[in-house]
GROMACS .gro file of C-alpha atoms in nm:
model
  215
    1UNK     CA    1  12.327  13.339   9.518
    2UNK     CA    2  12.592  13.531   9.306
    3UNK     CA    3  12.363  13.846   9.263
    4UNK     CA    4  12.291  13.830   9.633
    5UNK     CA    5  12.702  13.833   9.737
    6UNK     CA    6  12.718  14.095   9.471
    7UNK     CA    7  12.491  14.331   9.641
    8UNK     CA    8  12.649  14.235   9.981
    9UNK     CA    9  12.955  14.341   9.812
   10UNK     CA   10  12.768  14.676   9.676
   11UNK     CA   11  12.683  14.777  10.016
   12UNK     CA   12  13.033  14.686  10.176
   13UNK     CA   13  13.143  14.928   9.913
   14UNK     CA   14  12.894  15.197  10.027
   15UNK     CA   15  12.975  15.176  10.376
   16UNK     CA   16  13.343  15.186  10.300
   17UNK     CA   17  13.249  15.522  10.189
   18UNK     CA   18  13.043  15.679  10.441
   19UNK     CA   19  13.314  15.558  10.701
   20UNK     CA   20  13.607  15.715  10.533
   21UNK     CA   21  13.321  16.035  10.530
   22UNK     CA   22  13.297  15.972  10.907
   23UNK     CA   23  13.664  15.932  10.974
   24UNK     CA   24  13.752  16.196  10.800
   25UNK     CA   25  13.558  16.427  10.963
   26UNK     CA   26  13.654  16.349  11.327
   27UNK     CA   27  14.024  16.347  11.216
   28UNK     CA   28  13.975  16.707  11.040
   29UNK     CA   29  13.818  16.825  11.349
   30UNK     CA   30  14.075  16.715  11.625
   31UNK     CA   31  14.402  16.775  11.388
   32UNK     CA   32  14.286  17.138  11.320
   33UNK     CA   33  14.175  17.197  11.703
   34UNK     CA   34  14.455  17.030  11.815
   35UNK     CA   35  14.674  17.224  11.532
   36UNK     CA   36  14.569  17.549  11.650
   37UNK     CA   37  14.601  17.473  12.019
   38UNK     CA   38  14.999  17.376  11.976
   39UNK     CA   39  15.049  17.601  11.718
   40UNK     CA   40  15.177  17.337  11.476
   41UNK     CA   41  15.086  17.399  11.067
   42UNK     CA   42  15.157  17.087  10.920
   43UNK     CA   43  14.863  16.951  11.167
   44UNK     CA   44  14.641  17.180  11.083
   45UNK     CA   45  14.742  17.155  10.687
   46UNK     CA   46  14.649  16.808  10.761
   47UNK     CA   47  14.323  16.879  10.889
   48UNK     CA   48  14.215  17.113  10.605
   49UNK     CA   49  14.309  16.828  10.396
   50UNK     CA   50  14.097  16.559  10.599
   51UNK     CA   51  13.783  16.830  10.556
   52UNK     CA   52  13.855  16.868  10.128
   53UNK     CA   53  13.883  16.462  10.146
   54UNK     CA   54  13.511  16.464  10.277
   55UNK     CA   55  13.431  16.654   9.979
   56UNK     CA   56  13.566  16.356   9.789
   57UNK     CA   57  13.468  16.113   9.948
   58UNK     CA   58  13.109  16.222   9.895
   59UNK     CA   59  13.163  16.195   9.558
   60UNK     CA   60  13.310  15.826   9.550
   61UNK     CA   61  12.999  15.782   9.777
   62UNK     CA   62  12.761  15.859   9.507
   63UNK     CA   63  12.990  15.696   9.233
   64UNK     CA   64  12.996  15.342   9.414
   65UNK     CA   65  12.581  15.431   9.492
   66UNK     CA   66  12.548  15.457   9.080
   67UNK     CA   67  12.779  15.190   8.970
   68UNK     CA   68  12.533  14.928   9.180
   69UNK     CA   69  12.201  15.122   9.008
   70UNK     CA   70  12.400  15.097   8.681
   71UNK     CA   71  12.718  14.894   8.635
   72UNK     CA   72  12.811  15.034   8.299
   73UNK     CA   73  12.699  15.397   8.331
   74UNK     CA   74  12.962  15.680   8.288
   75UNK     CA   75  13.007  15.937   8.617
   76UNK     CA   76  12.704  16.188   8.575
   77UNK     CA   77  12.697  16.563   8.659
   78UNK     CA   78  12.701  16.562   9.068
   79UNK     CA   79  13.048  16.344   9.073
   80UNK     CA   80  13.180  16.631   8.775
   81UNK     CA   81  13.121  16.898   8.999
   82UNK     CA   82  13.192  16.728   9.333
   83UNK     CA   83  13.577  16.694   9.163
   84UNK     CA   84  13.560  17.021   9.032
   85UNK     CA   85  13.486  17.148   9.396
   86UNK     CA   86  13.677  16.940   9.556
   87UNK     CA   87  14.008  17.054   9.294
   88UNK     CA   88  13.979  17.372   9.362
   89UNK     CA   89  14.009  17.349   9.722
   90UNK     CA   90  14.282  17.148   9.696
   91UNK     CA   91  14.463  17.412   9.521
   92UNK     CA   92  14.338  17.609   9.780
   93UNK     CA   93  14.444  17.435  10.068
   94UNK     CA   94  14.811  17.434   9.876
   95UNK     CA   95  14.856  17.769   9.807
   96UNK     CA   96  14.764  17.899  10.161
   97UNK     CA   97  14.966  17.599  10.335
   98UNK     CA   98  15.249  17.680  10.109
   99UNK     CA   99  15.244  18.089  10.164
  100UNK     CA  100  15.209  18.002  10.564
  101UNK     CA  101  15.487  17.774  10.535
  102UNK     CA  102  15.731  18.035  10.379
  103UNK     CA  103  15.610  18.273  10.642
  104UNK     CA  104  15.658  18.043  10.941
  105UNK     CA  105  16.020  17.932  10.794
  106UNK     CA  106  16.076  18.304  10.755
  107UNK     CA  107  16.019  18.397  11.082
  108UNK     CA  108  16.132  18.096  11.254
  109UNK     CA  109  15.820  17.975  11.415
  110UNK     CA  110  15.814  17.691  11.657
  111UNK     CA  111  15.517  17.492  11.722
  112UNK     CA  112  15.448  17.425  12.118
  113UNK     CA  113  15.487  17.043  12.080
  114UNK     CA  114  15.372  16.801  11.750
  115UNK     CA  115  15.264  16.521  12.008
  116UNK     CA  116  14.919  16.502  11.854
  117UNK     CA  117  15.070  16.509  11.545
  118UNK     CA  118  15.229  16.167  11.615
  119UNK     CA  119  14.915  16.025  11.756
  120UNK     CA  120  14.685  16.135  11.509
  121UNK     CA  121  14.893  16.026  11.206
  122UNK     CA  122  14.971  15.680  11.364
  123UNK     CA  123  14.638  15.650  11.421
  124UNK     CA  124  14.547  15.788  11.074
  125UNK     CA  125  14.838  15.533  10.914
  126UNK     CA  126  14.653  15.205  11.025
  127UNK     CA  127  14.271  15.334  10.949
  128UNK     CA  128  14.389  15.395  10.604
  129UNK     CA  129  14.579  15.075  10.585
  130UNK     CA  130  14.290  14.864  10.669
  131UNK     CA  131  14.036  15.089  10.455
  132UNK     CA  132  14.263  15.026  10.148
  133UNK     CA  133  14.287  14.632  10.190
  134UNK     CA  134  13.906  14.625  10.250
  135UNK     CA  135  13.849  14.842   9.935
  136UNK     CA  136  14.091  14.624   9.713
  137UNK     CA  137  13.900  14.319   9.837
  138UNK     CA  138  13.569  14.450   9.726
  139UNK     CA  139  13.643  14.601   9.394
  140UNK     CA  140  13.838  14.283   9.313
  141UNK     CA  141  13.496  14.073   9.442
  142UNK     CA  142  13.274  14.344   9.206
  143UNK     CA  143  13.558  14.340   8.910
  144UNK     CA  144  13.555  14.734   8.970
  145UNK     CA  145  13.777  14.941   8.844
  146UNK     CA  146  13.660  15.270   8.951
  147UNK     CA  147  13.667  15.093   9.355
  148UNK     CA  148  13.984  15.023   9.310
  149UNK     CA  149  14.108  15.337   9.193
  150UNK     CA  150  13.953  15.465   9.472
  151UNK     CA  151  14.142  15.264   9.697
  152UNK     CA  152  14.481  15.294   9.526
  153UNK     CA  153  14.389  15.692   9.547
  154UNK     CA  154  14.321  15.622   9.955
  155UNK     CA  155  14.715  15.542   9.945
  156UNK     CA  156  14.763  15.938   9.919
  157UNK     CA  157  14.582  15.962  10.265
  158UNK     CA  158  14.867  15.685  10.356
  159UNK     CA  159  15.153  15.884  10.241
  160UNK     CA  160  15.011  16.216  10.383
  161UNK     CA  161  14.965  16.068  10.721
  162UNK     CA  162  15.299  15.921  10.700
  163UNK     CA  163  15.422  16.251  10.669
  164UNK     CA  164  15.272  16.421  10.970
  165UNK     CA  165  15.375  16.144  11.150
  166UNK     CA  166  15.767  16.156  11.078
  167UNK     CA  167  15.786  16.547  11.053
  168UNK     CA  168  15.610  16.527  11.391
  169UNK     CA  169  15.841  16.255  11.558
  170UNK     CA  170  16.118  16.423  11.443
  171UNK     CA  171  16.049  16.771  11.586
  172UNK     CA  172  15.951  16.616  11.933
  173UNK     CA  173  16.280  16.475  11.935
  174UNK     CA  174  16.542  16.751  11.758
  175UNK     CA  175  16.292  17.107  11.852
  176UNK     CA  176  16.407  17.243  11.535
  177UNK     CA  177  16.133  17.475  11.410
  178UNK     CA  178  16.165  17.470  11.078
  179UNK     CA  179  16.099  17.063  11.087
  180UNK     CA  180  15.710  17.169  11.133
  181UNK     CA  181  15.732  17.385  10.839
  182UNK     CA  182  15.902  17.149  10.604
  183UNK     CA  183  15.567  16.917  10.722
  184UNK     CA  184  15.317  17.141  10.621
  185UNK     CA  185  15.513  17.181  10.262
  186UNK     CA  186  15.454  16.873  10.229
  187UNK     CA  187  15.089  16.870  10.310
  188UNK     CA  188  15.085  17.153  10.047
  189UNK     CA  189  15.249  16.969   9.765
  190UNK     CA  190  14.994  16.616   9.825
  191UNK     CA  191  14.671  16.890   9.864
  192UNK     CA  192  14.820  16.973   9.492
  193UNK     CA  193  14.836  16.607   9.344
  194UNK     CA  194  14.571  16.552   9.471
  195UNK     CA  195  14.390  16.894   9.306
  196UNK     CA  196  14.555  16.793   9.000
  197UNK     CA  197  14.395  16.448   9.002
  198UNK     CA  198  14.015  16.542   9.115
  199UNK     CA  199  14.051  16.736   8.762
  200UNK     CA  200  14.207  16.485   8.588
  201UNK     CA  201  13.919  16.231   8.674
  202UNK     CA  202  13.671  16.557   8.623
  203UNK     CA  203  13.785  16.496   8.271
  204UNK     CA  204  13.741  16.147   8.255
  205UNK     CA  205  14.044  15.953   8.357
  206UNK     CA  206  14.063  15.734   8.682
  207UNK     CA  207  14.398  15.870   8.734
  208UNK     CA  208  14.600  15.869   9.094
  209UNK     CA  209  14.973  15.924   9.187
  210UNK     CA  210  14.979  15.567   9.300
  211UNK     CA  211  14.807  15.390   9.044
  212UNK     CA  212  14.782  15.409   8.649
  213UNK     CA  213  14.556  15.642   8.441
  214UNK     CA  214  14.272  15.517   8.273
  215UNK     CA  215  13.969  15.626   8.040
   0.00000   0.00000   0.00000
């Protein structure tokens, strides 16, 4: 009966995965369409992101795939290059969102509205909420340290969308331009956490900006 919840508990785990894979496409596609179609960069910053996170979440997909094979084994090559990849576009993704953002600050660039930018980060905001509580529920039920990581690293996603949904709020109610911009610095300075992280765990440590570091 135990090892029969436990593999329940496995595959919860596994589809966790493939639907933060799933989500995070369709949000990638609709906040960079969307993005481009208002002219707003933080959106679009956000949808690069969502697109790098499906990189990721490939990975974690394979990770949570061995862990059930093997419950003891160490992360083999495909999750060391998945967080390699995934790193570098990360810092990527920062560096252009961050030269774009001086630009658009520079020349006072105004987005045509950030309306989808509230919608899609409220809506992004409460899929990440519930995918965090369901992923600390299962790596507590598995005793899984590397599943919980994973869902104290999902609380990045939180933040981000967070983010896009303030800076977006607040430009549909002031219009001041530079609001936008400030956004998609921020998108730029989370795309570099998390770069910095995907190489920190490259290396071996389980390490997030919202939970502690660990070999």
């Amino acid at each position: 009966m135990e090892n029969e919840t436990q593999l329940q508990n496995y595959k919860l785990a596994l589809w966790l995965s493939f639907i933060t894979i799933g989500y995070n496409v369709i949000e990638g596609l609709l906040s960079v369409i969307f993005g481009m179609e208002d002219e707003t960069l933080a959106l679009f910053g956000f949808g690069l992101d969502s697109f790098v996170e499906v990189i990721s979440g490939i990975g974690v997909a394979h990770m949570v795939w061995r862990i059930q094979k093997q419950p003891n084994s160490n992360r083999d090559q495909f999750e060391i290059t998945a967080l390699k990849i995934t790193g570098s576009s990360f810092y990527l993704l920062a560096l252009g969102i961050g030269l774009s953002s001086g630009i658009s600050i520079f020349t006072g660039h105004r987005p045509e509205t950030t309306i989808w930018g509230v919608i899609i980060g409220g809506v992004s905001i409460l899929s990440m909420w519930i995918l965090i509580q369901y992923k600390i529920k299962v790596g507590k039920a598995l005793h899984s340290s590397a599943i919980l990581a994973d869902a104290n690293c999902t609380k990045t996603c939180l933040y981000l969308s967070a983010l896009i949904l303030v800076s977006s709020i607040f430009y549909e109610i002031t219009g001041i331009g530079y609001i936008d911009s400030v956004g998609s610095l921020g998108v730029a300075y989370f795309a570099f956490t998390e770069g910095r992280e995907s190489f920190d765990k490259a290396k071996g440590k389980t390490c997030c900006s919202s939970c502690s570091c660990s070999v």
